[in-house]
Structures are given as C-alpha cells and as structure tokens.
PDB file of C-alpha atoms in Angstrom:
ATOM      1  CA  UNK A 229      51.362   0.486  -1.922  1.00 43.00           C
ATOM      2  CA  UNK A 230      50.337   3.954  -0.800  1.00 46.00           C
ATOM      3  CA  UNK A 231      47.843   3.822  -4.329  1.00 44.00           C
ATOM      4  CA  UNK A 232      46.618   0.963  -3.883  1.00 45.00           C
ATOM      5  CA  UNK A 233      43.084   0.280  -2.666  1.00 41.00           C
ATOM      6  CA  UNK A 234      42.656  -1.507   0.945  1.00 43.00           C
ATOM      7  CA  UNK A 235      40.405  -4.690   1.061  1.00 42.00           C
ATOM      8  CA  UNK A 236      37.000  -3.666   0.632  1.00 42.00           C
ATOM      9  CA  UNK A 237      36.967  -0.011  -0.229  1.00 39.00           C
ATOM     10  CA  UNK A 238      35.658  -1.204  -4.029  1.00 38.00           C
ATOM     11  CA  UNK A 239      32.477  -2.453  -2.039  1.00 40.00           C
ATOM     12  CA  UNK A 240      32.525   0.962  -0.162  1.00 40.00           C
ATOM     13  CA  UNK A 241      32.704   2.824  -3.019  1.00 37.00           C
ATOM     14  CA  UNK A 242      29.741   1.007  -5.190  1.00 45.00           C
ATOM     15  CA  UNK A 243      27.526   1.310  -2.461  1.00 53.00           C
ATOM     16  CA  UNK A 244      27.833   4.965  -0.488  1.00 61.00           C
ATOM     17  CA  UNK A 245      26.258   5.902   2.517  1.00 67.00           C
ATOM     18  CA  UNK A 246      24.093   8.494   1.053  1.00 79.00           C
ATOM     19  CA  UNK A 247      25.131  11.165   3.742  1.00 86.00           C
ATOM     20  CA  UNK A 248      23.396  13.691   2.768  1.00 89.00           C
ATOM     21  CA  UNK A 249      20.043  12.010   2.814  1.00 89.00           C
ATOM     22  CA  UNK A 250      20.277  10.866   6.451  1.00 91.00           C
ATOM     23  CA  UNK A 251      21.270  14.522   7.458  1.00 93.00           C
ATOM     24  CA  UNK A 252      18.204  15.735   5.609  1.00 93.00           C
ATOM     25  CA  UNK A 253      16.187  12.718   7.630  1.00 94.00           C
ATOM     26  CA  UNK A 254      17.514  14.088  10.621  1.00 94.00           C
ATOM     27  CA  UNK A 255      16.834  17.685  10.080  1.00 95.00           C
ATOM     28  CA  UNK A 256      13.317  16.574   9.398  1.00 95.00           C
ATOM     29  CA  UNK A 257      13.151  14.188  12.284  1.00 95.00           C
ATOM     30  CA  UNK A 258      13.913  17.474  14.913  1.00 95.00           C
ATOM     31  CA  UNK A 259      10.843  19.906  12.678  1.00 95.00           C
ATOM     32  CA  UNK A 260       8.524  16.786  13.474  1.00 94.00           C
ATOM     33  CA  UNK A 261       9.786  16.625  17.340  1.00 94.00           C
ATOM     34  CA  UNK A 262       8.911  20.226  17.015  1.00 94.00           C
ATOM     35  CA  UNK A 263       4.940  19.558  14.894  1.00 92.00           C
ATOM     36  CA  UNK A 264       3.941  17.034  17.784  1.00 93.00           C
ATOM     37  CA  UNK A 265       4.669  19.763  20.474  1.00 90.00           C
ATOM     38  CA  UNK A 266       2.110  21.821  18.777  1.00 90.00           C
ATOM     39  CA  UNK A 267       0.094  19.493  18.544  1.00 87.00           C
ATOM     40  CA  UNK A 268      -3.203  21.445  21.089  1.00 87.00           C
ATOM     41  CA  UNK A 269      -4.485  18.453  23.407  1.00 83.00           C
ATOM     42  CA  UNK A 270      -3.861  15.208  21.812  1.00 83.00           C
ATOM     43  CA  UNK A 271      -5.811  12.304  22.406  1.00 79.00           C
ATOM     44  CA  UNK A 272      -3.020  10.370  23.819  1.00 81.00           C
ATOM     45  CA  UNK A 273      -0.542  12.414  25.545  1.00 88.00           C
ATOM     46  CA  UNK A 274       1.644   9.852  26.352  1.00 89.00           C
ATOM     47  CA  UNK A 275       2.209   8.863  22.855  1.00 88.00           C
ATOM     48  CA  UNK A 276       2.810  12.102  22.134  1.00 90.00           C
ATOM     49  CA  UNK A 277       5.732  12.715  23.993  1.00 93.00           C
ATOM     50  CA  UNK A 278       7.152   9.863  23.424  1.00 93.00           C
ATOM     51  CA  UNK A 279       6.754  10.788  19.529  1.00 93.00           C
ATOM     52  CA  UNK A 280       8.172  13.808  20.128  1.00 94.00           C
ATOM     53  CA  UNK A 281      11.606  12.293  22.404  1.00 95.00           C
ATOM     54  CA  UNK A 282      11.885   9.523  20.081  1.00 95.00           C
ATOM     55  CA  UNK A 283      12.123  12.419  17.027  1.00 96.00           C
ATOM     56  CA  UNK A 284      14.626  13.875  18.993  1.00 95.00           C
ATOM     57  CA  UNK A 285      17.009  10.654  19.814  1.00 95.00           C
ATOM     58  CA  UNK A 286      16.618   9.584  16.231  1.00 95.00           C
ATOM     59  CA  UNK A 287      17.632  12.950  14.700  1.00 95.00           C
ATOM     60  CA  UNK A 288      20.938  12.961  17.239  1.00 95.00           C
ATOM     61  CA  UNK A 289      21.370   9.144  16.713  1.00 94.00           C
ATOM     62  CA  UNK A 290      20.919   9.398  12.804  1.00 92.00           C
ATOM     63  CA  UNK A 291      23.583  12.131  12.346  1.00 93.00           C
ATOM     64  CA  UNK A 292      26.122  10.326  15.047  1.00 93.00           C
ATOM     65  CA  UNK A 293      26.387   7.536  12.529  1.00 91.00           C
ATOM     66  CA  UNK A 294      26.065   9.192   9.026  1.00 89.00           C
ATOM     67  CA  UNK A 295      29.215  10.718  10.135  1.00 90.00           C
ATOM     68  CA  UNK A 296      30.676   7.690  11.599  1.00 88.00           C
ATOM     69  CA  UNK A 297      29.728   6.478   8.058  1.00 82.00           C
ATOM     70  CA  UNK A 298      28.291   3.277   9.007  1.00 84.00           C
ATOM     71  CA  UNK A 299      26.539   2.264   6.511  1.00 85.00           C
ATOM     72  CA  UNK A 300      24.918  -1.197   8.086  1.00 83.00           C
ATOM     73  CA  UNK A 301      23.544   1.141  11.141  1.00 88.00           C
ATOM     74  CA  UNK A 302      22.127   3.361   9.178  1.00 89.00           C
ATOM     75  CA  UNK A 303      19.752   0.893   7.250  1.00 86.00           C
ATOM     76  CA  UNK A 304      18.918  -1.262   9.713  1.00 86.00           C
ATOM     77  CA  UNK A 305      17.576   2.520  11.845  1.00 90.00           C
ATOM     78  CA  UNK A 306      15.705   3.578   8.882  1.00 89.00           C
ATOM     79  CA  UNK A 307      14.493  -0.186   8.715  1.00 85.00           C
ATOM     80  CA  UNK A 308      13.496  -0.540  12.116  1.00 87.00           C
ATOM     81  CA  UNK A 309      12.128   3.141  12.694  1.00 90.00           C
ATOM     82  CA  UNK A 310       9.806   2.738   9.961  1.00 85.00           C
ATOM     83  CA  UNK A 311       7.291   0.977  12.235  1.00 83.00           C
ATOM     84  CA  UNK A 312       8.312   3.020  14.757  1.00 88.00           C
ATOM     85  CA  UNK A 313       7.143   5.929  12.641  1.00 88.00           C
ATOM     86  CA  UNK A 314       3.488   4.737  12.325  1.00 82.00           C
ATOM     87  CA  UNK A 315       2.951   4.185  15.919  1.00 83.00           C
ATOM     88  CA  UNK A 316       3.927   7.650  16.628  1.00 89.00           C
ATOM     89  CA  UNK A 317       0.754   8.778  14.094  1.00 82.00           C
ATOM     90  CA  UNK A 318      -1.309   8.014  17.555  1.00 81.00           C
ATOM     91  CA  UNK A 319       0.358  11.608  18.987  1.00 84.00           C
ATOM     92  CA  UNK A 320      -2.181  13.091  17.041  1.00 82.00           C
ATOM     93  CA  UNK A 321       0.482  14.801  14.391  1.00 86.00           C
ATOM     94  CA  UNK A 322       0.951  13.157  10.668  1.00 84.00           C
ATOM     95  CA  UNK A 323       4.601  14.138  10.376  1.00 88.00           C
ATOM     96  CA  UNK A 324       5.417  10.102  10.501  1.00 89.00           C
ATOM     97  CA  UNK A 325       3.393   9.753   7.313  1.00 84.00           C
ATOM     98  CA  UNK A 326       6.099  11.677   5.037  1.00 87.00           C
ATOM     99  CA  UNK A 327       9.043  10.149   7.642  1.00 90.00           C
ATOM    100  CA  UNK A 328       8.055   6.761   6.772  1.00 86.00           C
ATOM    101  CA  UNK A 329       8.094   7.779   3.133  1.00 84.00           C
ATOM    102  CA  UNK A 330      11.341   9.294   3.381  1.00 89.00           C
ATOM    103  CA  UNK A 331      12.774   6.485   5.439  1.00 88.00           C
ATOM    104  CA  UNK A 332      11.942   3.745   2.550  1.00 82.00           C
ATOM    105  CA  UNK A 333      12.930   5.607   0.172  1.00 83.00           C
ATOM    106  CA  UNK A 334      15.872   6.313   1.739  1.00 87.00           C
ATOM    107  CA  UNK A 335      16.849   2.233   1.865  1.00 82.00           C
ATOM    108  CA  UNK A 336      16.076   1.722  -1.397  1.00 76.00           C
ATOM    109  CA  UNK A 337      18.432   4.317  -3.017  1.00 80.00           C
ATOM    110  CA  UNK A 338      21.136   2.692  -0.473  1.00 80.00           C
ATOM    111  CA  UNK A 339      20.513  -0.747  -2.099  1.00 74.00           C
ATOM    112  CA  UNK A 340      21.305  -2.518   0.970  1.00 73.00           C
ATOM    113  CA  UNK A 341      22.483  -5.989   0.743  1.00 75.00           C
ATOM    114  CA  UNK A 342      21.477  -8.320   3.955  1.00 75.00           C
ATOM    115  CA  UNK A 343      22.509 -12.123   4.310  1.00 80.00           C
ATOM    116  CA  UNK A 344      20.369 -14.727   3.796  1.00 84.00           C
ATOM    117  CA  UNK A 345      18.085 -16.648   6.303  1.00 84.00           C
ATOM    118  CA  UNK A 346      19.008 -20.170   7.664  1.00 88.00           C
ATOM    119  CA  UNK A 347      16.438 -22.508   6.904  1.00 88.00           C
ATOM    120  CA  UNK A 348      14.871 -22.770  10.055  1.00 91.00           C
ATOM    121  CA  UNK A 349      14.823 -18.878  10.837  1.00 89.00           C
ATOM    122  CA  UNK A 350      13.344 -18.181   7.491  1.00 90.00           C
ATOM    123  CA  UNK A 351      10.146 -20.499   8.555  1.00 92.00           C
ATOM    124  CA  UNK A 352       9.749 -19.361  10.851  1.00 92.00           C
ATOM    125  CA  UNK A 353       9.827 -15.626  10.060  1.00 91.00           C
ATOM    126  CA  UNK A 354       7.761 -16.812   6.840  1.00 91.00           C
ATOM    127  CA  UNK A 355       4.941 -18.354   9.213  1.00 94.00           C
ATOM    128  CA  UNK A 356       4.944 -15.025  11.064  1.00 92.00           C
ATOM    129  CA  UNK A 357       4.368 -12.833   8.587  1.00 91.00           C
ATOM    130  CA  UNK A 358       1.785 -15.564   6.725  1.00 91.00           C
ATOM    131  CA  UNK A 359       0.273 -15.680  10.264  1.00 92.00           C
ATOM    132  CA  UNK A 360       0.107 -12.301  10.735  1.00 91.00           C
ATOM    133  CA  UNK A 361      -0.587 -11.414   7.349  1.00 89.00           C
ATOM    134  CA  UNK A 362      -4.095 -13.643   7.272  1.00 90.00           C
ATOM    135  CA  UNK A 363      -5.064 -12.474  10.701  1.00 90.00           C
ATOM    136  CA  UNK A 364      -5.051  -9.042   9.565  1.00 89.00           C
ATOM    137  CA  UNK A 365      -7.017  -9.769   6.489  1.00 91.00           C
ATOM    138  CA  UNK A 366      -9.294 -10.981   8.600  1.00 92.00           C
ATOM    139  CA  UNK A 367      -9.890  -7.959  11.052  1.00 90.00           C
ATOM    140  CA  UNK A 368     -10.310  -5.808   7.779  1.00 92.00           C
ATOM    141  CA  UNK A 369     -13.364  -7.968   6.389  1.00 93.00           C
ATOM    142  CA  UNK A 370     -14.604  -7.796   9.703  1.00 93.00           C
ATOM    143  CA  UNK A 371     -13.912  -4.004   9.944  1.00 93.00           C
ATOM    144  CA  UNK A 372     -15.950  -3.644   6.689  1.00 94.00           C
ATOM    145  CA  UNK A 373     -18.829  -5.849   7.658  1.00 95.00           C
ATOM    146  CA  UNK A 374     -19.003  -3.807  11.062  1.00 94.00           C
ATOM    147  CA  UNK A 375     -18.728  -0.384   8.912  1.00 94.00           C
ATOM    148  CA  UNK A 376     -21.675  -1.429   6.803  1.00 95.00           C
ATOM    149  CA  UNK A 377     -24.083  -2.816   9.582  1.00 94.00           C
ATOM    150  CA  UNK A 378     -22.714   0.488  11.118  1.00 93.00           C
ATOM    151  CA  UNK A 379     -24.114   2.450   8.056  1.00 92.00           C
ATOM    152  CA  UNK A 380     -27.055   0.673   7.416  1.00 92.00           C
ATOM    153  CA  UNK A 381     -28.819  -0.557  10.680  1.00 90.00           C
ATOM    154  CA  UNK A 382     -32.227   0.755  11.729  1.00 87.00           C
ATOM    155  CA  UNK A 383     -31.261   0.203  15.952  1.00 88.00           C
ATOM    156  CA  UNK A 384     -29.630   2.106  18.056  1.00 87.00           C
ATOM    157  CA  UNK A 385     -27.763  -1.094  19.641  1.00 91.00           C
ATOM    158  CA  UNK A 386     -26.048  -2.209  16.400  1.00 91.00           C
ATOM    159  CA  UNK A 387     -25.321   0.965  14.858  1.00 92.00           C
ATOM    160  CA  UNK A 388     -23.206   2.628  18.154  1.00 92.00           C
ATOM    161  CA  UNK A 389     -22.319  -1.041  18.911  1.00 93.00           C
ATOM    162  CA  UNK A 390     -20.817  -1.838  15.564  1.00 94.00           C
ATOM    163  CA  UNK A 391     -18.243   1.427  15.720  1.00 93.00           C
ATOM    164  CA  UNK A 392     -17.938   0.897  19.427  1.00 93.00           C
ATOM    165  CA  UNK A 393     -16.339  -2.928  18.076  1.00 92.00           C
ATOM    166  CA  UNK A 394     -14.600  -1.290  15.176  1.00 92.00           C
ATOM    167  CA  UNK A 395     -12.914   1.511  17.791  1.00 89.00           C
ATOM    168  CA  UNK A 396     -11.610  -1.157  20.294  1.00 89.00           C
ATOM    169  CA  UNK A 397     -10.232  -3.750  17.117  1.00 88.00           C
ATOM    170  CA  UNK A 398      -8.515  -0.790  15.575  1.00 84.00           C
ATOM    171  CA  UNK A 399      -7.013   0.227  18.850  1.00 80.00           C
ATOM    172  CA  UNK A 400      -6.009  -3.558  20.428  1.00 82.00           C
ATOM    173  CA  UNK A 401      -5.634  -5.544  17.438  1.00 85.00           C
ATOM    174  CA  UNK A 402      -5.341  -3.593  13.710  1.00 83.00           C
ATOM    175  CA  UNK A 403      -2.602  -1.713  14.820  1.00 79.00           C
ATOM    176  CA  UNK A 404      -0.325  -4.308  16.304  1.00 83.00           C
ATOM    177  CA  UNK A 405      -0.801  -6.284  13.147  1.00 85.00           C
ATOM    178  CA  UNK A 406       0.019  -3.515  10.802  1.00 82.00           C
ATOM    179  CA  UNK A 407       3.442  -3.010  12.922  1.00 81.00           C
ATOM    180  CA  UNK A 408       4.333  -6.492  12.954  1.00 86.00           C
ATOM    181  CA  UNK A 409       3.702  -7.589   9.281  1.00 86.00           C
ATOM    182  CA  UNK A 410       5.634  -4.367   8.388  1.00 83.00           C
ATOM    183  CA  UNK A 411       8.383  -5.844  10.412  1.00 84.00           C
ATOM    184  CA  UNK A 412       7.973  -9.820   9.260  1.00 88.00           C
ATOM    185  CA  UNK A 413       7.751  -8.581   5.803  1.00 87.00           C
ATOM    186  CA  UNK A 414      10.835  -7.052   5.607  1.00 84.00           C
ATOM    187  CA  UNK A 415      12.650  -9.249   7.422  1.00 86.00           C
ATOM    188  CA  UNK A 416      11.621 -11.729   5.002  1.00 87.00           C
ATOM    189  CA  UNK A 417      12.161  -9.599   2.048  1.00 85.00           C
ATOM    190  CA  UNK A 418      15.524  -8.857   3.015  1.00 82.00           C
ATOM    191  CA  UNK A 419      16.744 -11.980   4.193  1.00 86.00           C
ATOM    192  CA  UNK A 420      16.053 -14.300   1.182  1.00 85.00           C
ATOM    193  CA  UNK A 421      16.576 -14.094  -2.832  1.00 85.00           C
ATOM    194  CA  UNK A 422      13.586 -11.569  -3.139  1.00 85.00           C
ATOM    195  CA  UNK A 423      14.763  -8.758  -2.079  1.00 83.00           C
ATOM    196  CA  UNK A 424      13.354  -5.653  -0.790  1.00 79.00           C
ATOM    197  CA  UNK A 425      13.766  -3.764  -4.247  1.00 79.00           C
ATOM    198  CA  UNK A 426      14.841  -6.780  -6.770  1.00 85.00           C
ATOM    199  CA  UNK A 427      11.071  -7.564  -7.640  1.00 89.00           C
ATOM    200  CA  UNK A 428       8.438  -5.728  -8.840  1.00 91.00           C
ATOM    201  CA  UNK A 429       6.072  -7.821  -6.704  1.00 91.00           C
ATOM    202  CA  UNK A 430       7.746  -7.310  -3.814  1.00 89.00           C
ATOM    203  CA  UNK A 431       8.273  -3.391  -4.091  1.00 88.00           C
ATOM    204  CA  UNK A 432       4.773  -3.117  -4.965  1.00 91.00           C
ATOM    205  CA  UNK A 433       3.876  -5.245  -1.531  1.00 90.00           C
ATOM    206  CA  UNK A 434       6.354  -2.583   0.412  1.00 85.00           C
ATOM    207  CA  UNK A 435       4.254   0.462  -1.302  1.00 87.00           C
ATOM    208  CA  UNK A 436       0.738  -1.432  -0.399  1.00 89.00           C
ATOM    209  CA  UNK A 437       2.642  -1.841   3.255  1.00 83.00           C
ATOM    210  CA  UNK A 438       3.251   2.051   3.304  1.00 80.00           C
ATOM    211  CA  UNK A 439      -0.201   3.205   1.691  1.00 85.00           C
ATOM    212  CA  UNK A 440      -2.006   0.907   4.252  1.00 84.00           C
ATOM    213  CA  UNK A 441      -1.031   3.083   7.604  1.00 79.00           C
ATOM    214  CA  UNK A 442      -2.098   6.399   6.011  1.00 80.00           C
ATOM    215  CA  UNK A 443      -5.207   4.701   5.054  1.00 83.00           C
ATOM    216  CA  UNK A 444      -5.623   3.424   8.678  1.00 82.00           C
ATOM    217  CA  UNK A 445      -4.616   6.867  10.477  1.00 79.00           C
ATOM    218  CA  UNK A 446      -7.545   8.637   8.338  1.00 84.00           C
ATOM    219  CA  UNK A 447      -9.771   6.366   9.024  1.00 87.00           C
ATOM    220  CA  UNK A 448      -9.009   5.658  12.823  1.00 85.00           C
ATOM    221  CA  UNK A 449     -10.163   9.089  12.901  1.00 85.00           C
ATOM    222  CA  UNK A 450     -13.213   8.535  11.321  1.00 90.00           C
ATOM    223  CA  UNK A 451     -14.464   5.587  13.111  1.00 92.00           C
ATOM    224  CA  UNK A 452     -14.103   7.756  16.607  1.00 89.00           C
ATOM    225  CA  UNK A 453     -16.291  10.643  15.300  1.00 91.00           C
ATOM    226  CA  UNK A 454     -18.847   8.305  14.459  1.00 93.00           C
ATOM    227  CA  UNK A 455     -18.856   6.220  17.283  1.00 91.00           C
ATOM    228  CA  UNK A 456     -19.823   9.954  19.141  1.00 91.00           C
ATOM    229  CA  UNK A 457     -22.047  10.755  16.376  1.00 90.00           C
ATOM    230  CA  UNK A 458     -24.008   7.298  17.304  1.00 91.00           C
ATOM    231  CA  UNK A 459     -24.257   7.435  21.268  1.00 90.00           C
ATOM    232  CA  UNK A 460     -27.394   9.217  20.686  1.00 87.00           C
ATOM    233  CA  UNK A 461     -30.410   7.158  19.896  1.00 86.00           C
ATOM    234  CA  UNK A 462     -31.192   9.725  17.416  1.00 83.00           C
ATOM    235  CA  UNK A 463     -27.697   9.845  15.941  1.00 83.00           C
ATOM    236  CA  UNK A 464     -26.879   9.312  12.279  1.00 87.00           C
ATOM    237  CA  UNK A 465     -23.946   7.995  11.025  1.00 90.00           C
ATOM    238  CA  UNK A 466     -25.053  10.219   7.661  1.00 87.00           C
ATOM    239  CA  UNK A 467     -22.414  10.268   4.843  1.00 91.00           C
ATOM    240  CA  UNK A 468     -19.396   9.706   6.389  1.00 92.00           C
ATOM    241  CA  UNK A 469     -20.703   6.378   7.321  1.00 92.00           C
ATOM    242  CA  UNK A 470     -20.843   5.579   3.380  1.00 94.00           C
ATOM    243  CA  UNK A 471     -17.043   7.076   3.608  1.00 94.00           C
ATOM    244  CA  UNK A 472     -16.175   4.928   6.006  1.00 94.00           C
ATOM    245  CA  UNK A 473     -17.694   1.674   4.458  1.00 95.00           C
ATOM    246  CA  UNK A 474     -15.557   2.875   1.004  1.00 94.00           C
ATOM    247  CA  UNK A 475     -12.282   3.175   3.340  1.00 92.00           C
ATOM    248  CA  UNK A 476     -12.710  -0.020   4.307  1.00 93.00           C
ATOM    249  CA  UNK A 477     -13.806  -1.713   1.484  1.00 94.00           C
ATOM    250  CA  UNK A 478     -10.491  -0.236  -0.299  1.00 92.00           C
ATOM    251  CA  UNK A 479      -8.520  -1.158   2.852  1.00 90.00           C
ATOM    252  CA  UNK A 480      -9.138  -5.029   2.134  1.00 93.00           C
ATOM    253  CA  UNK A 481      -8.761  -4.591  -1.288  1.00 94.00           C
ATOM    254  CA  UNK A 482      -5.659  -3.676  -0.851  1.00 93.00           C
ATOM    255  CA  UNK A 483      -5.169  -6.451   0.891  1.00 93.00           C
ATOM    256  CA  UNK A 484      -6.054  -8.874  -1.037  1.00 94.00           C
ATOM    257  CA  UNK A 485      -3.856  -7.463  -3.717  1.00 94.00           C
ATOM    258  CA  UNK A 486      -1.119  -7.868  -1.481  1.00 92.00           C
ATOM    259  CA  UNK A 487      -1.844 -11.514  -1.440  1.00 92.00           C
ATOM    260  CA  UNK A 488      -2.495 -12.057  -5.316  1.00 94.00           C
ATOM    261  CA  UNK A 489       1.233 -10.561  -5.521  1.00 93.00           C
ATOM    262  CA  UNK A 490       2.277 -13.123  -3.110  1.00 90.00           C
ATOM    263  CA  UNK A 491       0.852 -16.180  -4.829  1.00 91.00           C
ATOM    264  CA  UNK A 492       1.317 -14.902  -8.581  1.00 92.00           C
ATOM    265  CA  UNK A 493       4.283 -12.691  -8.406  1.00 90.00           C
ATOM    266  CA  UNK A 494       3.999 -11.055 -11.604  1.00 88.00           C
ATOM    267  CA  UNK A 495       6.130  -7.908 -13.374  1.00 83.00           C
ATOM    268  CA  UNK A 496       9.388  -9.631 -13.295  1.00 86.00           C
ATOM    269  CA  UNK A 497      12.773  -8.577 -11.953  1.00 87.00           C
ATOM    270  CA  UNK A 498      12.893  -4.397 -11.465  1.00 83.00           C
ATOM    271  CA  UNK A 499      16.143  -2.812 -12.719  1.00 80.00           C
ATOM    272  CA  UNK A 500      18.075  -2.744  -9.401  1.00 73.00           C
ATOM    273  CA  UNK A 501      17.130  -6.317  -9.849  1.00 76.00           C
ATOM    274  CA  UNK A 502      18.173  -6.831 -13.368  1.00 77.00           C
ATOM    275  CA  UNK A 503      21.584  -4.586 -11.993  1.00 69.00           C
ATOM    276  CA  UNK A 504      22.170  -7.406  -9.388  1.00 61.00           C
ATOM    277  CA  UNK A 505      21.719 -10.591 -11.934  1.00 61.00           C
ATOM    278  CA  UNK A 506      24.521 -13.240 -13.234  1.00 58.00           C
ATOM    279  CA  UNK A 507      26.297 -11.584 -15.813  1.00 54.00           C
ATOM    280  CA  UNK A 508      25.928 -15.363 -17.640  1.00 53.00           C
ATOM    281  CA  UNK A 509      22.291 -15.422 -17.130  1.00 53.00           C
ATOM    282  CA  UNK A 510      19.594 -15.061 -19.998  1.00 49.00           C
ATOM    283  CA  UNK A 511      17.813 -11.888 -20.869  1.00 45.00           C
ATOM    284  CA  UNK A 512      14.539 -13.308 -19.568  1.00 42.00           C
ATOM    285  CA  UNK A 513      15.658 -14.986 -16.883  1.00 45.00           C
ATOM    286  CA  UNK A 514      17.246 -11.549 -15.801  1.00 44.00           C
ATOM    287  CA  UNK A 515      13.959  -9.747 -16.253  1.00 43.00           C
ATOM    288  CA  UNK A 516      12.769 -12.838 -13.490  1.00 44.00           C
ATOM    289  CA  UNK A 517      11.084 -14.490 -16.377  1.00 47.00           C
ATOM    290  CA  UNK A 518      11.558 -18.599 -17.309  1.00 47.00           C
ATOM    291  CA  UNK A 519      14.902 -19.234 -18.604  1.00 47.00           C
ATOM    292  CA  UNK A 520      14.313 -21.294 -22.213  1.00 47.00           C
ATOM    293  CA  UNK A 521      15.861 -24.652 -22.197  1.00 49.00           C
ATOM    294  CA  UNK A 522      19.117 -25.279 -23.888  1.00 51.00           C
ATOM    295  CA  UNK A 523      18.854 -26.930 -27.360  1.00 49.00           C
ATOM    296  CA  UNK A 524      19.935 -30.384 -27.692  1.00 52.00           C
ATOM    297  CA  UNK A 525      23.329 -30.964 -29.301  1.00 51.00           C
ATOM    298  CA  UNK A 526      23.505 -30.912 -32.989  1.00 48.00           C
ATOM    299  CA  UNK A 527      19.907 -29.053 -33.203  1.00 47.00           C
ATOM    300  CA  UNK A 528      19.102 -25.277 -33.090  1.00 45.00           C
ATOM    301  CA  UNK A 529      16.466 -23.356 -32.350  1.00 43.00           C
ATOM    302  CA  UNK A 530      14.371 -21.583 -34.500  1.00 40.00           C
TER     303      UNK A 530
END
C-alpha cells in the first residue's frame, strides 16, 4: 500500500541522521584546514599538513554521506576521527580541541546503537583498554614525580634531565596511549550493555577521556619551554615549574577517577539510559539501581 510504511523506516524515523549537525561539522572542519595554514612555523610541519589535508577530506567526506543519509557512516567517522582529532593538536593549532568536542557531542545526540561483542572479542578489547589504561596511569605518576624532582632539584643534571625524560615520554609513549585508550574505550563502551551514553559512569569516563587531551596539549607545551629554560646551568624552572607539577598532579587525578568509576560505577542509569530500559522493568532497576526481590506468595511488602 502506497501509505504504508516500508520495513524499517519506523527505526529511521526514531533515530535521524542529524543532518544539519554534520554539515555544521563539516563547515567547521574546512575553517580549521584553513587555522592550521596560519599556523607561522609549526614545530612539526609534517603534522601540520597532514592536519590541515585530513580537515579537508573529512569536511568533503562528512557532507558526501550526510547527504547519502547514512547514518552508520556517519557515527562510526565522528567515532573514529575523534582520535584522529587529538593527534592533529601536534600541528601546532587547537582547532581539534572544539572538533573533538563537537564530534562527541555530535554521537551522543545521534544515540547510536552498535551490536554487541562476542565473548572472545570483548576480552580481548577489555584487556586492551585495562592494559592500556594502567600503563598510562603509570607514565602520569611518573610524569609527576619527574615534574617535581624537575621543580625542586638543586643540580643541573636532574633538573634539565628530568624535563628532558618528561619531553621524550610525552612524545613516544603518553600520546600513543591517550589515542589508543580513547579508541579501546569506546569500542568497549559501545559494544557491550554499557553504553556510550546509558551510564552516568561511563559518560563521565568519555568527558574525563576528552578533558585529558586538552590537559595534555597545554601542558606538552609547557614541559618544552622548560626543558629550554633548564639547558643552562643557571636556569630556573621558576613558577611554571610549580604549574607544571599542579598539571600533572591533576592529570593523574583524573585518572584515578577514571578508575574509581570503573570499579564502583556509581550515578545510575542517565536518561537516554532510562529511555532505552524494559518497559516491564522496576523504577530502580531502570535508574541502574538493584531491582528489590519479589515477595513470596501470600505475603506483601511493607
């Protein structure tokens, strides 16, 4: 019947596309193609233009399938370009810091629905990200313990060496990791019952995950002045040392909240997650919650 809905337009219609979002993310995508080619000589050119080309592709790629409609694409781009977007922060522009912003937000108004993880692929992305995960805990006590001898040594040796040490780990290792639990995280997220947006634990982990880069890109930054500052003998690290032992110390508390979330998971079920619930289920066990036992038969509770 010419009226009647085809198979699988109701699932079309309760979860749109969002078009004009992803032609506002492209728009912005080709103005920060444009910031990193005004960038005046960036530390790493190469990573600059290949900031700047992969603005460009993902501005022409983003609008090809918003109008194509297709709806899977376009989540799994803004999924996967999200660390893309903090690797391009090394062009020496921080137009990726409001594009990864936009970007999540951008998946969580489309509500995107993945399927879930086999048993064996879900270990093993769940050992990645664990993996992953500790080993960058790790680097950031290290970071802070290298920031404060940095800070607070009398010798030349430790001082320059200790921000020479945090310079390469932020470089070879830090930045890797962020990428990679970014990616393990969400894959994990998204492929099991949690959810990217269905837990307030977990959407709090994703905002940690997006604070954690901008926190990183600052003080990058930071830790490169001062290992100039230091190649002097007579060189003080002065008070952006103290800064920089505050980033840091913030950094791994951040981290560490990260993992209380993990192991405690407190707040409860958000409202997309509440949306998303049995319609049969109880109130608290909607709100992610204990459901309360059933009363025996005959009795009732008080």
């Amino acid at each position: 019947m010419r009226g009647r809905p085809r198979r699988g337009d109701a699932g079309r219609m309760s979860t749109p596309t969002r078009r004009p979002l992803h032609y506002a993310f492209a728009a912005y995508a080709a103005v920060a193609a444009l910031a990193f080619q005004t960038v005046p000589d960036p530390k790493y050119p190469l990573m600059q233009t290949i900031a700047t080309g992969g603005y460009l592709v993902a501005a022409a790629l983003l609008t090809v399938l918003a109008l194509g409609g297709a709806r899977r694409s376009l989540i799994g781009f803004h999924l996967g370009f999200l660390p893309v977007q903090f690797l391009f922060l090394f062009g020496g522009s921080e137009a990726p810091l409001p594009g990864m912003l936009f970007g999540a937000l951008t998946v969580a108004v489309m509500r995107p629905r993945f399927p879930r993880l086999r048993r064996t692929p879900r270990r093993v992305w769940l050992t990645l990200h664990v993996g992953v995960s500790v080993g960058w805990l790790g680097l950031a006590t290290a970071m802070s313990t290298l920031a404060i001898a940095g800070a607070t040594a009398d010798g030349h040796a430790v001082r320059h060496g200790a921000y020479v040490l945090m310079h390469v780990f932020d470089l070879a290792i830090v930045i890797p990791s962020v990428a990679l639990a970014i990616i393990t995280g969400l894959v994990v997220s998204l492929g099991t019952k949690w959810g990217l947006v269905k837990h307030w634990w977990v959407l709090l982990k994703f905002a940690i995950s997006l604070v954690i880069p901008i926190i990183a890109t600052v003080q990058s930054g930071w830790i490169e002045e001062l290992e100039h500052r230091t190649l002097d003998p007579a060189g003080d690290p002065g008070g952006l040392g103290l800064v920089l032992v505050c980033c840091m110390l913030g950094y791994t508390a951040l981290l560490w909240t990260a993992v209380v979330l993990s192991v405690v998971k407190p707040g409860g079920r958000t409202r997309w997650g509440r949306a998303g619930a049995p319609a049969g289920a109880p109130a608290d066990r909607r709100a992610g919650g204990p459901a309360r036992p059933p009363a025996p038969a005959g009795r009732r509770l008080s």
